[in-house]
Short mmCIF file of C-alpha atoms and ligand atoms in Angstrom, two decimals:
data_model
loop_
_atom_site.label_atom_id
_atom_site.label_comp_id
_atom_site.label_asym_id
_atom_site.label_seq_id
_atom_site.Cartn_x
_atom_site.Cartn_y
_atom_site.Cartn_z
CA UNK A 1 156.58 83.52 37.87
CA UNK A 2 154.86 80.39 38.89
CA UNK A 3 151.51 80.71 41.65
CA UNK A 4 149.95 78.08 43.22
CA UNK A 5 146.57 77.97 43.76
CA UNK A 6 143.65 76.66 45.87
CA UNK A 7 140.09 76.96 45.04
CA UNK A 8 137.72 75.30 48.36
CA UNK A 9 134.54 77.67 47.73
CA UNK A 10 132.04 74.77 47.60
CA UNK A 11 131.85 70.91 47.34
CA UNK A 12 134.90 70.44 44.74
CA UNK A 13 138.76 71.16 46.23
CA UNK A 14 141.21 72.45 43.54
CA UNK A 15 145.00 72.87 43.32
CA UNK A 16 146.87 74.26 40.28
CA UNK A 17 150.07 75.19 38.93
CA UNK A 18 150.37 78.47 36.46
CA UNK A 19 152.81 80.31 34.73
CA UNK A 20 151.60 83.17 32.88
CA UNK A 21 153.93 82.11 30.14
CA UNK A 22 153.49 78.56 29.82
CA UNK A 23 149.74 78.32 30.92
CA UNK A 24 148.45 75.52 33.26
CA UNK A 25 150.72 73.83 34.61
CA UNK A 26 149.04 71.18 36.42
CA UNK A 27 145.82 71.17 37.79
CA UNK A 28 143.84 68.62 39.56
CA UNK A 29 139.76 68.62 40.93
CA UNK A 30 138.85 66.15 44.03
CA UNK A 31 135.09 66.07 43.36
CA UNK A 32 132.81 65.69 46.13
CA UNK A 33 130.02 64.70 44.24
CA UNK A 34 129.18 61.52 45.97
CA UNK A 35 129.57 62.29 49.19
CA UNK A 36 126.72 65.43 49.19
CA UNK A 37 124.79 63.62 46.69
CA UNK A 38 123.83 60.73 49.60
CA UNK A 39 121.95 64.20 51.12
CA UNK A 40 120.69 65.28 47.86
CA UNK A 41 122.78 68.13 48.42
CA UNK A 42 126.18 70.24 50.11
CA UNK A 43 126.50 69.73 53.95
CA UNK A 44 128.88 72.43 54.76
CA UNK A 45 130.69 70.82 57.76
CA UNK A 46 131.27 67.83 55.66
CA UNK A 47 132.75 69.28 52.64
CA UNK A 48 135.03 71.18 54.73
CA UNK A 49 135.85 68.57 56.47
CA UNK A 50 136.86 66.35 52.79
CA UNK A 51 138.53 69.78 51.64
CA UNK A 52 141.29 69.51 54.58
CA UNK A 53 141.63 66.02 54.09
CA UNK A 54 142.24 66.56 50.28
CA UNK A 55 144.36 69.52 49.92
CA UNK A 56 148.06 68.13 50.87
CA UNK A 57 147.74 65.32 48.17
CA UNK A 58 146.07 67.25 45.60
CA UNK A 59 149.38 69.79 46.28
CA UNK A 60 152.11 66.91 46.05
CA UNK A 61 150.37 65.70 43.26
CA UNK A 62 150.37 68.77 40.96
CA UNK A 63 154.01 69.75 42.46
CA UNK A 64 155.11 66.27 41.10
CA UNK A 65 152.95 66.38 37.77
CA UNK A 66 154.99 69.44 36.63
CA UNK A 67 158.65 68.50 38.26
CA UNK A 68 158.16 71.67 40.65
CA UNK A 69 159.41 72.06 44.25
CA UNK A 70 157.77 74.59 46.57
CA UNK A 71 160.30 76.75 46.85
CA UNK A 72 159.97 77.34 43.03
CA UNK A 73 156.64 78.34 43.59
CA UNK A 74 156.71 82.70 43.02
CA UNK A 75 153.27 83.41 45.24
CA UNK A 76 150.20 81.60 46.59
CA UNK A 77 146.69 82.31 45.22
CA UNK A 78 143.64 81.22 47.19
CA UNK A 79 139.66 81.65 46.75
CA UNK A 80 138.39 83.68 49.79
CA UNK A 81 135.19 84.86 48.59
CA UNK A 82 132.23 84.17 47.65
CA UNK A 83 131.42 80.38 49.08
CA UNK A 84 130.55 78.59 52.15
CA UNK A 85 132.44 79.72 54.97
CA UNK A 86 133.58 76.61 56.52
CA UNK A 87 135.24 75.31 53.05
CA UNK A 88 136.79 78.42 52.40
CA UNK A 89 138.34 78.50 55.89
CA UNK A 90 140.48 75.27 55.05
CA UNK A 91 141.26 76.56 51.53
CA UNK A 92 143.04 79.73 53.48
CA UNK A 93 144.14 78.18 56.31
CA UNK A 94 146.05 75.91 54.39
CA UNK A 95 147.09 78.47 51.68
CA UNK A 96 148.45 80.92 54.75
CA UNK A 97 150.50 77.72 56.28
CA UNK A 98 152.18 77.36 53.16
CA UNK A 99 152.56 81.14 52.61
CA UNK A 100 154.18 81.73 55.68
CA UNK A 101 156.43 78.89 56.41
CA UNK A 102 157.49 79.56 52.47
CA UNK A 103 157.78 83.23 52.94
CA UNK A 104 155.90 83.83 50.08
CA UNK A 105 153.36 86.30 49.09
CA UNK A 106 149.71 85.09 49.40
CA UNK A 107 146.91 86.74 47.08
CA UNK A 108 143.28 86.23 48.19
CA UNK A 109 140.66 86.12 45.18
CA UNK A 110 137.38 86.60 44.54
CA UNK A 111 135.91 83.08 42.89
CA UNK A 112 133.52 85.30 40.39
CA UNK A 113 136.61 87.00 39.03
CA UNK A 114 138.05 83.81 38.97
CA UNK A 115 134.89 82.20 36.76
CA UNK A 116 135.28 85.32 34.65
CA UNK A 117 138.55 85.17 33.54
CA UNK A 118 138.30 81.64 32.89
CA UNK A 119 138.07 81.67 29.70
CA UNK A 120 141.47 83.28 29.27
CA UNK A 121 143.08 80.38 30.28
CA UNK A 122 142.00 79.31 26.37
CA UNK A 123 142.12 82.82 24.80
CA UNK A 124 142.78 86.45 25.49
CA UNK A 125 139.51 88.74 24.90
CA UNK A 126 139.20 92.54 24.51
CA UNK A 127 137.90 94.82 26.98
CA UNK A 128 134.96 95.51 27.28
CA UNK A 129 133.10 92.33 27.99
CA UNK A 130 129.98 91.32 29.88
CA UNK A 131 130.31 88.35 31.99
CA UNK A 132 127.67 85.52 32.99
CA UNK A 133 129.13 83.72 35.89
CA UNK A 134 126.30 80.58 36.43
CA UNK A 135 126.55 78.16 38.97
CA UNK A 136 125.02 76.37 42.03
CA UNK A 137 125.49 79.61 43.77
CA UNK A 138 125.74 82.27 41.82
CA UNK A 139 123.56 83.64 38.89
CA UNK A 140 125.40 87.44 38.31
CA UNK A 141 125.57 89.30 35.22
CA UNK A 142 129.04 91.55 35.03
CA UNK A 143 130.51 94.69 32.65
CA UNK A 144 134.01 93.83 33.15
CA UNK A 145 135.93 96.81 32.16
CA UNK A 146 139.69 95.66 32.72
CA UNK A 147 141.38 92.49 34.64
CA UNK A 148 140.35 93.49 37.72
CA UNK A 149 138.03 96.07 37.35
CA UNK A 150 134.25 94.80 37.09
CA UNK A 151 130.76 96.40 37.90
CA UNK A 152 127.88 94.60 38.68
CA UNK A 153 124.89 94.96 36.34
CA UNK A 154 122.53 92.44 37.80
CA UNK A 155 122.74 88.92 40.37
CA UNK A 156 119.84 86.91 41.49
CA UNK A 157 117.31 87.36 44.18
CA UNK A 158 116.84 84.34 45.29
CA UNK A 159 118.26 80.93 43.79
CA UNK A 160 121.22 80.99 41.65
CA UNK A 161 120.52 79.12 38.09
CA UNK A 162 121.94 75.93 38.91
CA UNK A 163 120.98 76.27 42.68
CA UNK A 164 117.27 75.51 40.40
CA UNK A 165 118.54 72.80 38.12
CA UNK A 166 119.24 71.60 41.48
CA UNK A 167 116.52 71.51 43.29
CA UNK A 168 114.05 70.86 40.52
CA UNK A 169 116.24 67.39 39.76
CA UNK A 170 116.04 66.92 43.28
CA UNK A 171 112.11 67.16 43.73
CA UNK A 172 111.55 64.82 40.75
CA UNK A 173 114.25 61.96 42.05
CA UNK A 174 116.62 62.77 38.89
CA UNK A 175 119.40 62.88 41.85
CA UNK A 176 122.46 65.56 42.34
CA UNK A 177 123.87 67.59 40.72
CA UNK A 178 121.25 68.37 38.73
CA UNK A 179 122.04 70.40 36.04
CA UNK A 180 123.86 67.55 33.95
CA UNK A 181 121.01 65.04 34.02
CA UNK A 182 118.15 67.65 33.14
CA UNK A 183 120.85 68.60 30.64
CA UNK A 184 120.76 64.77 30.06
CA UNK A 185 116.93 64.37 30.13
CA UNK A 186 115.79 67.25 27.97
CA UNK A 187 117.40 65.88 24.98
CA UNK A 188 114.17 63.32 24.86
CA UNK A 189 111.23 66.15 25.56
CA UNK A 190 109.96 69.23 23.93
CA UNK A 191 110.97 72.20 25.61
CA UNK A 192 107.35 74.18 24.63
CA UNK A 193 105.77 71.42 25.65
CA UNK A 194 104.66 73.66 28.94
CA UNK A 195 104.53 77.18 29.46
CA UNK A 196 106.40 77.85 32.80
CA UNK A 197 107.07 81.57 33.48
CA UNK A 198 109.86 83.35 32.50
CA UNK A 199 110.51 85.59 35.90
CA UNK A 200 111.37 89.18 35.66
CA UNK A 201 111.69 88.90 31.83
CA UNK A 202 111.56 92.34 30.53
CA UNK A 203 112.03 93.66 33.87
CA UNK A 204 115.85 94.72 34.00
CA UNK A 205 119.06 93.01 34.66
CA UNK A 206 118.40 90.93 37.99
CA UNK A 207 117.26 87.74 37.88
CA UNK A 208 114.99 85.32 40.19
CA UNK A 209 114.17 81.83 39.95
CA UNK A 210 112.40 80.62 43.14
CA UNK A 211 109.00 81.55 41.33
CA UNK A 212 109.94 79.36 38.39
CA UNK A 213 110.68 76.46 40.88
CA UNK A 214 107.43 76.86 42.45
CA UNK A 215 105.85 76.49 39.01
CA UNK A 216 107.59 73.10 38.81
CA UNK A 217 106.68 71.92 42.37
CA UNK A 218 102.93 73.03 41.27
CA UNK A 219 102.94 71.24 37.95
CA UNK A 220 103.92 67.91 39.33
CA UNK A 221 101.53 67.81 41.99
CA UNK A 222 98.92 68.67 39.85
CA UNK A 223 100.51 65.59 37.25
CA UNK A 224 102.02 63.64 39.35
CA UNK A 225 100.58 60.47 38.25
CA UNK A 226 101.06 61.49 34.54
CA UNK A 227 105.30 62.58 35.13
CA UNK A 228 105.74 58.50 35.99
CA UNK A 229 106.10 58.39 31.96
CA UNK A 230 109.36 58.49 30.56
CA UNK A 231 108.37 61.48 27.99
CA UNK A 232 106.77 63.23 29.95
CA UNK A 233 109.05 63.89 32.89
CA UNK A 234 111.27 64.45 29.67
CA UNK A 235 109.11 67.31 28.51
CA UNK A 236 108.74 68.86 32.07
CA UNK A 237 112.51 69.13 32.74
CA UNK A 238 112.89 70.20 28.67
CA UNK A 239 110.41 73.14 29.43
CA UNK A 240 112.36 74.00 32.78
CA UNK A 241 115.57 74.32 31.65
CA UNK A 242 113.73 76.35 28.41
CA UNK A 243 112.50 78.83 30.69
CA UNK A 244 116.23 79.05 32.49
CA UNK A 245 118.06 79.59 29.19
CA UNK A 246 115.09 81.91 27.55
CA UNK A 247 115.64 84.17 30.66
CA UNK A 248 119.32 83.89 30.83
CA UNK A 249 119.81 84.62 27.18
CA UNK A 250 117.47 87.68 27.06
CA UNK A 251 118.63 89.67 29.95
CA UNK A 252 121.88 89.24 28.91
CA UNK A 253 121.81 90.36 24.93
CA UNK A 254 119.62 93.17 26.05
CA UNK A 255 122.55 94.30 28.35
CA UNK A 256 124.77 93.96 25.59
CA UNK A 257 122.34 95.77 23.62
CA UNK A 258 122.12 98.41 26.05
CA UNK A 259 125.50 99.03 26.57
CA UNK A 260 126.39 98.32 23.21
CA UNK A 261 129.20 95.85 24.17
CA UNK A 262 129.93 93.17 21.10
CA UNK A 263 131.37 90.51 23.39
CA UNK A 264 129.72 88.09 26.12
CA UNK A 265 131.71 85.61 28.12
CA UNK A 266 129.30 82.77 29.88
CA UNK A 267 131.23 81.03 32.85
CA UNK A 268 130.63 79.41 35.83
CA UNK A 269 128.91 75.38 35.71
CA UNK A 270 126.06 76.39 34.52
CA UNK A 271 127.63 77.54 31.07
CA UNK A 272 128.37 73.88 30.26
CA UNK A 273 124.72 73.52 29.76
CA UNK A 274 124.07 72.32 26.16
CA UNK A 275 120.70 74.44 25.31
CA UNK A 276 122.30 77.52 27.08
CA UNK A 277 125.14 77.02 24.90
CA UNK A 278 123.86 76.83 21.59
CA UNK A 279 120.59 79.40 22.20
CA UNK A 280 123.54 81.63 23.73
CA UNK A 281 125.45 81.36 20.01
CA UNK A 282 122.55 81.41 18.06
CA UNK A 283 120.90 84.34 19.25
CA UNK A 284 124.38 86.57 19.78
CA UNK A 285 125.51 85.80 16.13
CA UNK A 286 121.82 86.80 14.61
CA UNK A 287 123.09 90.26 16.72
CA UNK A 288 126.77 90.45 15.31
CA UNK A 289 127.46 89.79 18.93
CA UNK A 290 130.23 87.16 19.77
CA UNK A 291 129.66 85.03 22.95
CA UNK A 292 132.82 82.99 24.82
CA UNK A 293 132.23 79.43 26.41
CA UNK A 294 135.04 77.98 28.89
CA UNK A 295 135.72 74.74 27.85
CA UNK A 296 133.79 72.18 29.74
CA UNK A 297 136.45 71.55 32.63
CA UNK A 298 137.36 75.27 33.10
CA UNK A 299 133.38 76.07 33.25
CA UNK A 300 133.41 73.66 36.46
CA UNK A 301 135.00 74.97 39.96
CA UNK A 302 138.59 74.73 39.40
CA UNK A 303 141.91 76.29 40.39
CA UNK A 304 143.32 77.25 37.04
CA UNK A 305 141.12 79.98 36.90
CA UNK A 306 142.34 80.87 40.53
CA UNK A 307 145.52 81.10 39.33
CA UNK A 308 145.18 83.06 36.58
CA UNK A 309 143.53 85.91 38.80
CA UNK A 310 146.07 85.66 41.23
CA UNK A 311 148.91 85.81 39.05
CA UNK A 312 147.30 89.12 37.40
CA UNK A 313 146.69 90.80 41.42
CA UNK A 314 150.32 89.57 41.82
CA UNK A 315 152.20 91.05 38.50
CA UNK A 316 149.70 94.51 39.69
CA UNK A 317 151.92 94.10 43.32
CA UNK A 318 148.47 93.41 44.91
CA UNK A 319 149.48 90.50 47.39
CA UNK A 320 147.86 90.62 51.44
CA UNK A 321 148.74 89.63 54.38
CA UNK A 322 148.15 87.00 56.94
CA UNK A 323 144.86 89.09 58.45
CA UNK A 324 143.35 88.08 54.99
CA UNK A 325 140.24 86.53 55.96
CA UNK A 326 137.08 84.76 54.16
CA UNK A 327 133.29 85.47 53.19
CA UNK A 328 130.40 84.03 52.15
CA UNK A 329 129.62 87.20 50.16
CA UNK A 330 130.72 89.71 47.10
CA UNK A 331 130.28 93.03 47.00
CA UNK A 332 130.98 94.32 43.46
CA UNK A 333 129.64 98.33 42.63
CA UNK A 334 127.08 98.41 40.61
CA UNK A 335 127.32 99.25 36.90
CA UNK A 336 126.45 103.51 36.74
CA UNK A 337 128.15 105.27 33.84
O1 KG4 B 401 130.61 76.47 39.10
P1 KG4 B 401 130.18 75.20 39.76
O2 KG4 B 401 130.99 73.95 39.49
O3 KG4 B 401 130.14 75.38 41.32
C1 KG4 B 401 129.64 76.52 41.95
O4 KG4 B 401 130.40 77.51 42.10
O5 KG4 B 401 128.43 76.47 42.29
O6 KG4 B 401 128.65 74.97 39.37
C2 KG4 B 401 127.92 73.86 39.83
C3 KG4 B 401 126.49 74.01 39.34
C4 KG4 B 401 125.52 72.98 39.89
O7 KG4 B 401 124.35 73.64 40.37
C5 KG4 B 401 125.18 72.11 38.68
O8 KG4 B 401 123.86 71.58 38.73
C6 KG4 B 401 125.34 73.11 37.56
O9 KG4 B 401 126.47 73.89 37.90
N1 KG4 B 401 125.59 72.45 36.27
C7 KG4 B 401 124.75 72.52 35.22
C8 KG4 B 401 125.29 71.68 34.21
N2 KG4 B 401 126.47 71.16 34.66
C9 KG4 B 401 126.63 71.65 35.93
N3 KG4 B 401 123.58 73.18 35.07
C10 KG4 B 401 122.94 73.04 33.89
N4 KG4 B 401 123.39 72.25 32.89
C11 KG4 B 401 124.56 71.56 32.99
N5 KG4 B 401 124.98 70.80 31.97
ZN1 ZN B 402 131.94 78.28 40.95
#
């Protein structure tokens, strides 16, 4: 059984080949990168505008990579939710062309799932897990019970985690996307060099970072002459990303703690930050807890993971039809034993 997937959510357009057997197949990322980065950030119309344009080479490209025709192909998966509505338009639009002049079965999936079960691209994992999925848009903390089956046990109310690497690189002209060059930065500053707040530490399962990106915006215009030193700005992005990780880490080992669950997956870009990674491992092995990174490429937006999901809703005989339509949002249940 072979599935072909197409991940537009955001800025980056993905295609993929997977066999449950044999793994990836071939998978291939157009990145947008330099295109929203002239704006200092995504412009919706444009990056669905790059997706269309992208998606029929990217799908020769992986058909030919792994000797495949189309007609080989056993289903097609495709990212409908959650993500900016224009991109994931295209990514369906195309994904429904090819479904029905193919006549095969098309399986629409949900791009947190998808960051989720990333990680089992690399390794299987036993059920129960909690799940991290942190990126530019999403900052939601998961008890996944089965594939397929998850409950929400907190999200953000207000920026995502790297929606504020994002904007805090972008207020002190480190440029976009920002959570690889404060990653990048912070190596040369001390991360309790400032005290920013930790929001809605102690305070439950959701999270909020607007309030922490405030602090930022404050600090620099009260130092603004001062963050022109190299160290300096080194020790204000060091003590940013602290406070991200501190709060990150915490909510999450006391939901593990809670629920007594021994396992944490951390997807989603956001998990290929360095400090999160090792504070992450650190703290969960003091705990006899074991935490799972992606590797670096499957952490990203991608369409392995896509695959993956779709080819589990597909062996379950959960395929839809050509009403299957898009949205911006997610609705998972919330987490109520
Ligand atoms: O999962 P992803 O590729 O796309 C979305 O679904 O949003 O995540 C992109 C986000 C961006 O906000 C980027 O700044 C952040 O992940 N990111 C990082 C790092 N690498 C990417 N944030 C912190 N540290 C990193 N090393
Ligand atoms: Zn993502």
């Amino acid at each position: 059984m072979i599935v072909l997937a197409i991940e537009t959510s955001c800025d980056d357009t993905g295609v993929a080949l997977f066999n449950r057997d044999r793994g990836i197949l071939a998978s291939v990322l157009s990145s947008q990168v330099d295109l929203h980065a002239l704006f200092g950030g995504i412009v919706p119309e444009l990056a669905a505008r790059k997706h269309l344009e992208a998606l029929f080479p990217l799908t020769q490209y992986v058909l030919k990579e792994s000797d495949l025709s189309l007609e080989e192909v056993s289903c097609i998966g495709v990212t409908v939710k959650p993500g900016l509505v224009p991109s994931l338009l295209v990514g369906l639009s195309f994904a429904k062309a090819l479904a029905f002049s193919l006549n095969k079965p098309l399986v629409g999936v949900d791009h947190l799932e998808a960051h989720t079960f990333s990680i089992f691209l690399r390794e299987k994992i036993d059920f129960p897990f909690l799940s991290l999925v942190v990126s530019g848009g999403h900052t939601s903390l998961f008890m996944v019970k089965r594939e397929g089956e998850m409950y929400l046990l907190g999200c953000t109310r207000d920026d995502a985690a790297g929606e504020a690497f994002d904007k805090v690189a972008k207020l002190l002209k480190l440029g976009y996307p920002g959570g690889p060059v404060i990653d990048r930065v912070a190596k040369e500053g001390d991360p309790q060099s400032i005290p920013f707040p930790r929001p809605l530490m102690g305070k439950g399962w959701d999270f909020s970072f607007s309030g922490l990106k405030t602090a930022v915006v404050q600090y620099v215009q009260e130092h603004g002459e001062e963050i022109q030193d190299r160290r300096h700005l080194a020790c204000v992005v060091a003590s940013f990303q602290r406070a991200v990780v501190d709060v990150l880490a915490e909510k999450t080992l006391d939901a593990a703690r809670h629920l007594r669950v021994s396992r944490i997956v951390v997807a989603g870009g956001v998990a290929a930050n360095s400090v999160l990674r090792s504070i992450m491992k650190e703290r969960s092995e003091r705990e006899g807890l074991k935490v799972y990174f992606p590797p670096m490429p499957l952490c990203m937006d991608n369409a392995a993971m896509v695959a993956y999901v779709a080819a589990c809703h597909f062996a379950e005989g959960e395929t839809h039809g050509l009403d299957l339509d898009v949205s911006s949002r997610s609705i998972y249940p919330r987490w109520n034993p």
